[in-house]
């Protein structure tokens, strides 16, 4: 900005002309009160309080609707164009609103009126505001007629592209691709020229913006220009002095490779891609690893075989853990997408040796990234290879020192189950599960609990009763509430899987036994279990076995237990039959409703009104 | 790992400190993407023992030898070669700092090559993705034993009396500076400290690079403010800028004013402001001392970005405002007093006592006091409400005591105005209470 003082002039200076607008509304309403709220909104646009201005801006469409299209164009928009000197939060709201303003200024015919305020917003420093303004500009560009696009929109893009301050040039980068397809060929040539200039801008911010839009722009260009223009820009950006620019070129590489015919890829794209995969900055190599599956699809099977396989091997062996982890994440996808005729050979001779090394990597993120996908290889390689080559790796990872690695293996057991059955693993599985179940970090314990229903389903009820049941019960008395809570939920899922009869024999007695525990937290756990189990166990078990215990606990000396009794009774009410409700539950709740403790009273009354009002309606 | 001790059973939080301790042990990182194969180094004869005709040749051999890079993350490999390189570097440092006439023109490219090969590298990814510079221990550069000596060598090279910028500028060019600036993101404070001195020397000796350096710092800052919110060397760069600004000629160029308004002022919004606020405030004040006209826009900028929820930052802002007021011209003060004192009045009434206290300390400053006295008719009406109210309501006794003193000072400045304000404040309050009391009745009548 040429004159910084201007920016900080008090807002009232800019609002002054608008004051008349608000008064005007008031005067012309002629006692019509319905417009009064609008006048207030307008008035608040110039309030000193940011929050009020913000509220008002958010209701801008209401104001515009009340003013009508003409006054919106001639008075509201010029005013808003001046508001650009407001707080960023207000500007963000304004930028968003203007994207939806087409009908409010009179439809597509007048949509260009929205350009001046959005143009100013697109030059603001704050990135969020600028991005939103560009988004709105892209949106309304579609509503311009081809003529208006050339007369109004394209000149704006040019102005932004040649602005003094970097912000306007960055914004311009996002606008080329939306107007390019719909303008005449001379204008197209100009647009290409502008884009070219921005790609070699001397501010890295602008080059980054251009690099990030390169793929998008390539898509709307004619193929000849892709070959002549885009490729040279792509090559230049991919060897930029700043790695933050180079890595964005990798992203563009995917789109560009998709656009070009196969025979041109080798000469036009591959040299750059090879260079990126061996870039001296790990950020660029990371990006290549991260986009590897997309790149693989874009360049096709032949290049994959000859070029990408060795590149992928290098990334899996990269000196930077970050890069190895990103590549490890892609192992399964990469193998899946290999051409079928040579898939197995490539995996066995080239990929698997690297994978074996990664299993004992020094970095835990690498190992855990690998653990999250390695099981997927078994479906690709089939039974024999899995048993011979992959199984030892699974077992090694199940014994890994890092809990995340073990968890990732366990969470993907289903893939292996389909190929070789889980029995092969169960010997090593059990110690791993037990160790995770007792891990010192409660988040690890929580994670393994969540896999329990899945494991139980695959290992079968016998194995479960024998080995895992004790663990599930032990979690009920964990010292962290979140674990106890998850444990109750786990029990419910197990009952849904194994049935009520199994529950009655194995779980329910133990849960009910805890009702006599000296620790009140454990007694409460009984109640929480009952809450979640009653539905799955059915009326019989609930009425005969659970209800007596709950009722007995209403005499507990700890108030927290007593009000949880009230809550439980409300919860299991729907499972019970009405006679039990009337003869057993109601008296207890009524007694609790006269308890000395305020909370117990409250929850008892809650339960009575909740339960019996609905029951009565039903019985009637 | 599976054994949980009794204390942990009771309190799951004890693990936290242990985790932290574990993490701190391994805080070393390094990143060298090697393509060349390692060959073992063999020691060369000492420079001082060589006949003077062969010294130059030996010097160049040694420089080449020092281009070999080693993996310091692996502390057991290549120990012998690492030691040879370290000794050689030491010798080189010594050689360029004590001898005259060693910087012949042919040595420049070799020197520059050795320096570039060693120090220019992509910084490794941070060990700790949510590294908090205020809390966490930084990751130290593992290859420091070598890199430190290379930096040392670079400094001695630049400071050598025979050093000729006209020759060196072929090697110490824009690209060199750009890579140097990128290294300021290093987490290792020792490295940043060297970089600071190096960049300062280069700025001093290479006039042709000055504008370029300023522009690139500008870019780094803009990226820091608007894109990444992360750069480890902000404080160091600001420190260099502080001395650069000091040397700006008057009148200030538009470029410099733009830097102040569009980079330095918005920089106050950064999350990690505490890490570089002192240096930032210094730069701002330097600017205002150069050109007082800038005071108004700068203060308005600070008011625009005034922290809304972070009390720690508010205290910093108040500190900076005081520094600015220390050098403000009375005419500038008049221009800014209204919005400024509205903010100060809000700070004084802040429930966080450190904010209130910091704002009230303004009244201990003789110069600020004189400015207030001169404009008491404007300042007092703005401040009065807040001061009067918190003198009755603030929870913190220290603040209440401070406010009494401030009120007393203000009363002495203009007692008639003070009395008027007191009277109108009281009647205003009375009216509000009445209005509140009457409301239900009014509502009742309507119903």
XYZ file of N, CA and C in Angstrom, chain A residues 1 4-5 7-10 48 50 85-89 123 125-127 130 165-167 170 202-205 208 241-244 246 277-283 285 318-322 362 365 401-403 406 435 438-442 445 479-480, chain B residues 1-4 8-12 15 19 26 30-34 120 122-127 175 178-179 182 185 212 215-216 218-220 222-223 225-227 257-258 261-263 265-266 293-294 296-298 300-301 303-305 308 335 342 346:
366
model
N 0.848 -1.201 0.000
C 0.000 0.000 0.000
C 0.873 1.236 0.000
N 0.373 4.164 4.064
C -0.028 3.353 5.199
C -0.988 4.060 6.147
N -0.932 5.361 6.170
C -1.789 6.067 7.129
C -3.258 5.861 6.815
N -4.698 3.329 5.873
C -5.216 2.075 6.401
C -5.768 2.231 7.819
N -5.151 3.121 8.555
C -5.522 3.185 9.954
C -6.421 4.374 10.282
N -6.938 5.016 9.259
C -7.864 6.102 9.536
C -9.092 5.527 10.226
N -9.704 6.301 11.126
C -10.835 5.757 11.878
C -11.955 5.321 10.940
N -18.736 0.674 17.006
C -17.351 0.532 17.427
C -17.030 -0.894 17.845
N -16.633 -4.640 17.512
C -16.400 -5.563 16.391
C -17.509 -6.607 16.287
N -11.047 -1.632 5.322
C -10.060 -1.278 6.338
C -10.493 -1.736 7.710
N -11.358 -2.734 7.756
C -11.860 -3.200 9.035
C -11.007 -4.369 9.559
N -11.449 -4.963 10.667
C -10.768 -6.115 11.248
C -10.909 -7.332 10.329
N -9.909 -8.200 10.401
C -9.888 -9.360 9.517
C -11.112 -10.257 9.672
N -11.597 -10.347 10.903
C -12.743 -11.214 11.137
C -13.966 -10.724 10.368
N -6.548 -8.547 -1.811
C -5.201 -8.008 -1.610
C -4.831 -7.864 -0.138
N -3.623 -8.757 3.664
C -2.507 -9.603 4.084
C -2.955 -10.935 4.671
N -4.004 -10.893 5.446
C -4.419 -12.096 6.154
C -4.843 -13.176 5.155
N -4.150 -14.311 5.209
C -4.349 -15.374 4.226
C -5.786 -15.892 4.190
N -7.995 -13.533 2.278
C -7.654 -13.536 0.863
C -8.163 -14.799 0.181
N 2.185 -5.330 -4.410
C 2.419 -6.104 -3.192
C 2.104 -7.560 -3.481
N 2.835 -8.469 -2.828
C 2.742 -9.873 -3.206
C 1.351 -10.471 -3.020
N 0.572 -9.888 -2.103
C -0.721 -10.507 -1.796
C -1.627 -10.574 -3.020
N -0.418 -13.324 -5.396
C -0.775 -14.680 -4.954
C -2.240 -14.969 -5.258
N 9.721 -12.920 -8.099
C 10.861 -13.020 -7.181
C 10.480 -13.199 -5.717
N 9.182 -13.127 -5.392
C 8.797 -13.501 -4.022
C 8.426 -14.978 -3.994
N 8.989 -15.718 -3.027
C 8.664 -17.145 -2.958
C 7.177 -17.401 -2.681
N 6.522 -16.468 -1.968
C 5.100 -16.659 -1.673
C 4.311 -16.789 -2.966
N 5.082 -20.024 -4.768
C 4.375 -21.130 -4.131
C 2.923 -21.175 -4.584
N 14.986 -22.664 -6.141
C 15.981 -22.674 -5.072
C 15.361 -22.974 -3.696
N 14.048 -22.764 -3.544
C 13.415 -23.012 -2.243
C 12.669 -24.349 -2.264
N 12.908 -25.154 -1.245
C 12.262 -26.464 -1.276
C 10.745 -26.370 -1.109
N 10.274 -25.289 -0.454
C 8.835 -25.133 -0.298
C 8.137 -24.963 -1.649
N 9.615 -26.317 -4.615
C 9.858 -27.584 -5.316
C 8.847 -28.644 -4.919
N 12.582 -37.274 -6.673
C 12.696 -38.426 -5.776
C 14.075 -38.484 -5.131
N 15.033 -37.765 -5.700
C 16.372 -37.754 -5.118
C 16.778 -36.361 -4.667
N 15.795 -35.523 -4.466
C 16.067 -34.138 -4.057
C 16.875 -34.124 -2.772
N 17.684 -33.081 -2.603
C 18.481 -33.041 -1.383
C 17.661 -32.639 -0.157
N 16.500 -32.070 -0.399
C 15.649 -31.720 0.744
C 14.675 -32.860 1.047
N 14.639 -33.255 2.312
C 13.746 -34.362 2.682
C 12.287 -33.992 2.477
N 11.963 -32.696 2.519
C 10.566 -32.305 2.348
C 10.063 -32.683 0.963
N 11.367 -35.084 -0.979
C 11.295 -36.549 -1.050
C 10.066 -37.049 -0.297
N 15.323 -44.374 2.760
C 15.785 -42.981 2.900
C 16.472 -42.757 4.250
N 17.367 -41.772 4.289
C 18.074 -41.526 5.552
C 17.199 -40.781 6.557
N 16.110 -40.180 6.073
C 15.252 -39.419 6.979
C 14.013 -40.252 7.347
N 13.796 -40.416 8.658
C 12.686 -41.268 9.110
C 11.337 -40.796 8.576
N 11.184 -39.491 8.526
C 9.934 -38.914 8.038
C 9.576 -39.464 6.646
N 14.814 -48.034 13.317
C 15.100 -47.404 14.605
C 13.992 -46.447 15.022
N 7.820 -44.337 14.424
C 6.778 -43.896 13.483
C 6.849 -44.699 12.193
N 8.647 -53.189 20.703
C 8.643 -52.491 22.003
C 7.637 -51.347 22.018
N 7.263 -50.869 20.848
C 6.362 -49.720 20.811
C 4.907 -50.187 20.720
N 4.073 -49.796 21.670
C 2.691 -50.306 21.697
C 1.903 -49.962 20.440
N 2.259 -52.661 17.816
C 1.466 -53.855 18.130
C -0.005 -53.605 17.873
N -0.050 -57.865 27.166
C 0.859 -56.779 27.492
C 0.222 -55.416 27.225
N -2.234 -54.296 29.762
C -1.708 -53.799 31.037
C -0.730 -52.646 30.821
N -0.729 -52.106 29.650
C 0.201 -51.009 29.365
C -0.010 -49.859 30.335
N 1.079 -49.171 30.635
C 0.978 -48.093 31.618
C 0.200 -46.899 31.075
N 0.165 -46.735 29.765
C -0.567 -45.591 29.196
C -2.024 -45.983 28.992
N -2.913 -45.199 29.575
C -4.322 -45.617 29.486
C -4.864 -45.527 28.070
N -4.337 -48.846 26.570
C -5.324 -49.812 27.082
C -6.664 -49.580 26.397
N -8.037 -48.096 37.183
C -8.105 -46.851 37.966
C -8.433 -45.623 37.126
N -8.549 -45.801 35.804
C -8.951 -44.666 34.965
C -10.401 -44.855 34.530
N 8.024 -52.221 30.623
C 6.965 -51.245 30.342
C 5.635 -51.721 30.904
N 5.516 -53.083 31.011
C 4.210 -53.581 31.411
C 3.991 -53.448 32.915
N 5.077 -53.409 33.652
C 4.914 -53.317 35.100
C 4.493 -51.903 35.487
N 3.399 -51.840 36.195
C 2.935 -50.521 36.625
C 3.187 -50.420 38.120
N 1.873 -45.266 40.220
C 1.207 -44.987 38.948
C -0.227 -45.474 38.946
N -0.433 -46.581 39.647
C -1.802 -47.091 39.757
C -2.696 -46.010 40.335
N -2.171 -45.329 41.317
C -2.978 -44.317 41.987
C -3.136 -43.096 41.096
N -2.009 -42.672 40.512
C -2.070 -41.434 39.738
C -1.406 -41.641 38.385
N -2.220 -41.702 37.358
C -1.716 -41.946 36.017
C -0.835 -40.835 35.496
N 3.508 -40.475 35.033
C 4.282 -40.895 33.865
C 4.760 -39.716 33.031
N 8.120 -39.420 30.827
C 8.121 -39.386 29.359
C 8.987 -38.240 28.881
N 17.186 -37.991 23.941
C 17.492 -38.262 22.533
C 17.373 -37.014 21.660
N 20.224 -34.610 12.816
C 21.111 -34.160 11.769
C 20.538 -34.653 10.463
N 20.807 -33.922 9.398
C 20.301 -34.387 8.119
C 21.315 -34.122 7.040
N 21.902 -35.148 6.537
C 22.814 -35.018 5.404
C 22.403 -36.078 4.409
N 21.900 -35.632 3.280
C 21.512 -36.599 2.267
C 22.740 -36.896 1.442
N 23.334 -38.056 1.705
C 24.606 -38.362 1.084
C 24.442 -39.139 -0.192
N 25.642 -25.961 4.437
C 24.362 -25.889 3.730
C 23.759 -27.271 3.587
N 19.677 -29.358 4.236
C 18.276 -29.194 4.621
C 18.162 -29.572 6.082
N 17.592 -28.711 6.876
C 17.489 -29.003 8.298
C 16.605 -30.227 8.501
N 16.949 -31.051 9.478
C 16.175 -32.272 9.684
C 14.770 -31.946 10.209
N 13.818 -32.831 9.981
C 12.490 -32.606 10.541
C 12.582 -32.591 12.064
N 11.773 -31.776 12.682
C 11.830 -31.667 14.135
C 11.412 -32.988 14.768
N 12.190 -33.384 15.773
C 11.900 -34.616 16.507
C 10.517 -34.591 17.094
N 22.679 -16.617 -3.787
C 22.324 -17.999 -3.467
C 22.906 -18.399 -2.110
N 20.893 -16.832 0.617
C 19.590 -17.474 0.732
C 19.685 -18.758 1.557
N 20.734 -19.533 1.263
C 20.895 -20.783 2.004
C 21.254 -20.517 3.452
N 18.122 -19.683 5.321
C 17.281 -20.841 5.624
C 17.759 -21.566 6.869
N 16.488 -21.322 10.655
C 15.394 -22.104 11.222
C 15.925 -23.237 12.102
N 19.141 -7.239 -1.008
C 18.691 -8.615 -1.175
C 18.459 -9.270 0.191
N 15.315 -8.036 1.761
C 14.127 -8.544 1.092
C 13.861 -9.999 1.475
N 14.913 -10.778 1.564
C 14.714 -12.188 1.909
C 14.251 -12.335 3.358
N 12.509 -10.182 4.880
C 11.118 -9.791 4.701
C 10.254 -11.000 4.323
N 10.720 -11.757 3.330
C 9.972 -12.929 2.883
C 9.851 -13.991 3.969
N 10.950 -14.206 4.680
C 10.910 -15.197 5.757
C 9.869 -14.790 6.794
N 7.253 -12.789 6.401
C 5.881 -12.876 5.894
C 5.391 -14.313 5.900
N 6.295 -15.218 5.528
C 5.905 -16.614 5.545
C 5.617 -17.045 6.981
N 4.584 -15.167 9.454
C 3.351 -14.582 9.976
C 2.122 -15.221 9.327
N 2.143 -15.323 8.007
C 0.893 -15.686 7.338
C 0.818 -17.136 6.890
N 1.942 -17.851 6.835
C 1.843 -19.219 6.333
C 2.146 -20.285 7.384
N 9.452 1.790 5.307
C 8.196 2.061 6.014
C 7.235 0.892 5.811
N 7.233 0.383 4.577
C 6.366 -0.736 4.290
C 6.735 -1.930 5.164
N 5.270 -1.375 8.622
C 3.815 -1.473 8.752
C 3.270 -2.839 8.353
N 3.903 -3.458 7.362
C 3.321 -4.698 6.838
C 3.986 -5.944 7.373
N 5.138 -5.788 7.981
C 5.802 -6.976 8.507
C 5.961 -6.881 10.024
N 4.748 -4.796 12.343
C 3.542 -4.627 13.161
C 2.682 -5.903 13.167
N 2.368 -6.485 11.990
C 1.592 -7.729 12.024
C 2.296 -8.873 12.760
N 6.834 10.564 12.707
C 5.536 10.562 12.022
C 4.906 9.171 12.020
N 5.762 8.147 12.092
C 5.252 6.778 12.023
C 4.565 6.333 13.308
N 1.946 7.312 14.972
C 0.501 7.127 14.962
C 0.080 5.827 14.276
N 0.518 5.599 13.026
C 0.115 4.335 12.403
C 0.585 3.104 13.162
N 1.779 3.171 13.770
C 2.259 1.999 14.504
C 1.362 1.717 15.700
N -1.700 2.627 16.140
C -3.000 2.151 15.665
C -2.930 0.684 15.246
N -1.802 0.329 14.662
C -1.608 -1.076 14.278
C -1.607 -1.974 15.504
N -2.952 -1.385 18.328
C -4.300 -1.415 18.907
C -5.197 -2.362 18.116
N -4.976 -2.393 16.803
C -5.785 -3.280 15.974
C -5.526 -4.731 16.331
N -4.249 -5.063 16.579
C -3.897 -6.450 16.855
C -3.892 -6.758 18.350
N -6.756 -10.415 22.539
C -8.095 -10.411 23.134
C -8.186 -11.364 24.309
N -2.299 12.996 18.797
C -3.011 12.331 17.710
C -3.548 10.969 18.122
N -8.242 4.594 25.599
C -9.390 3.688 25.713
C -8.885 2.274 25.980
N -9.118 -0.117 29.417
C -9.582 -1.503 29.469
C -8.559 -2.386 30.183
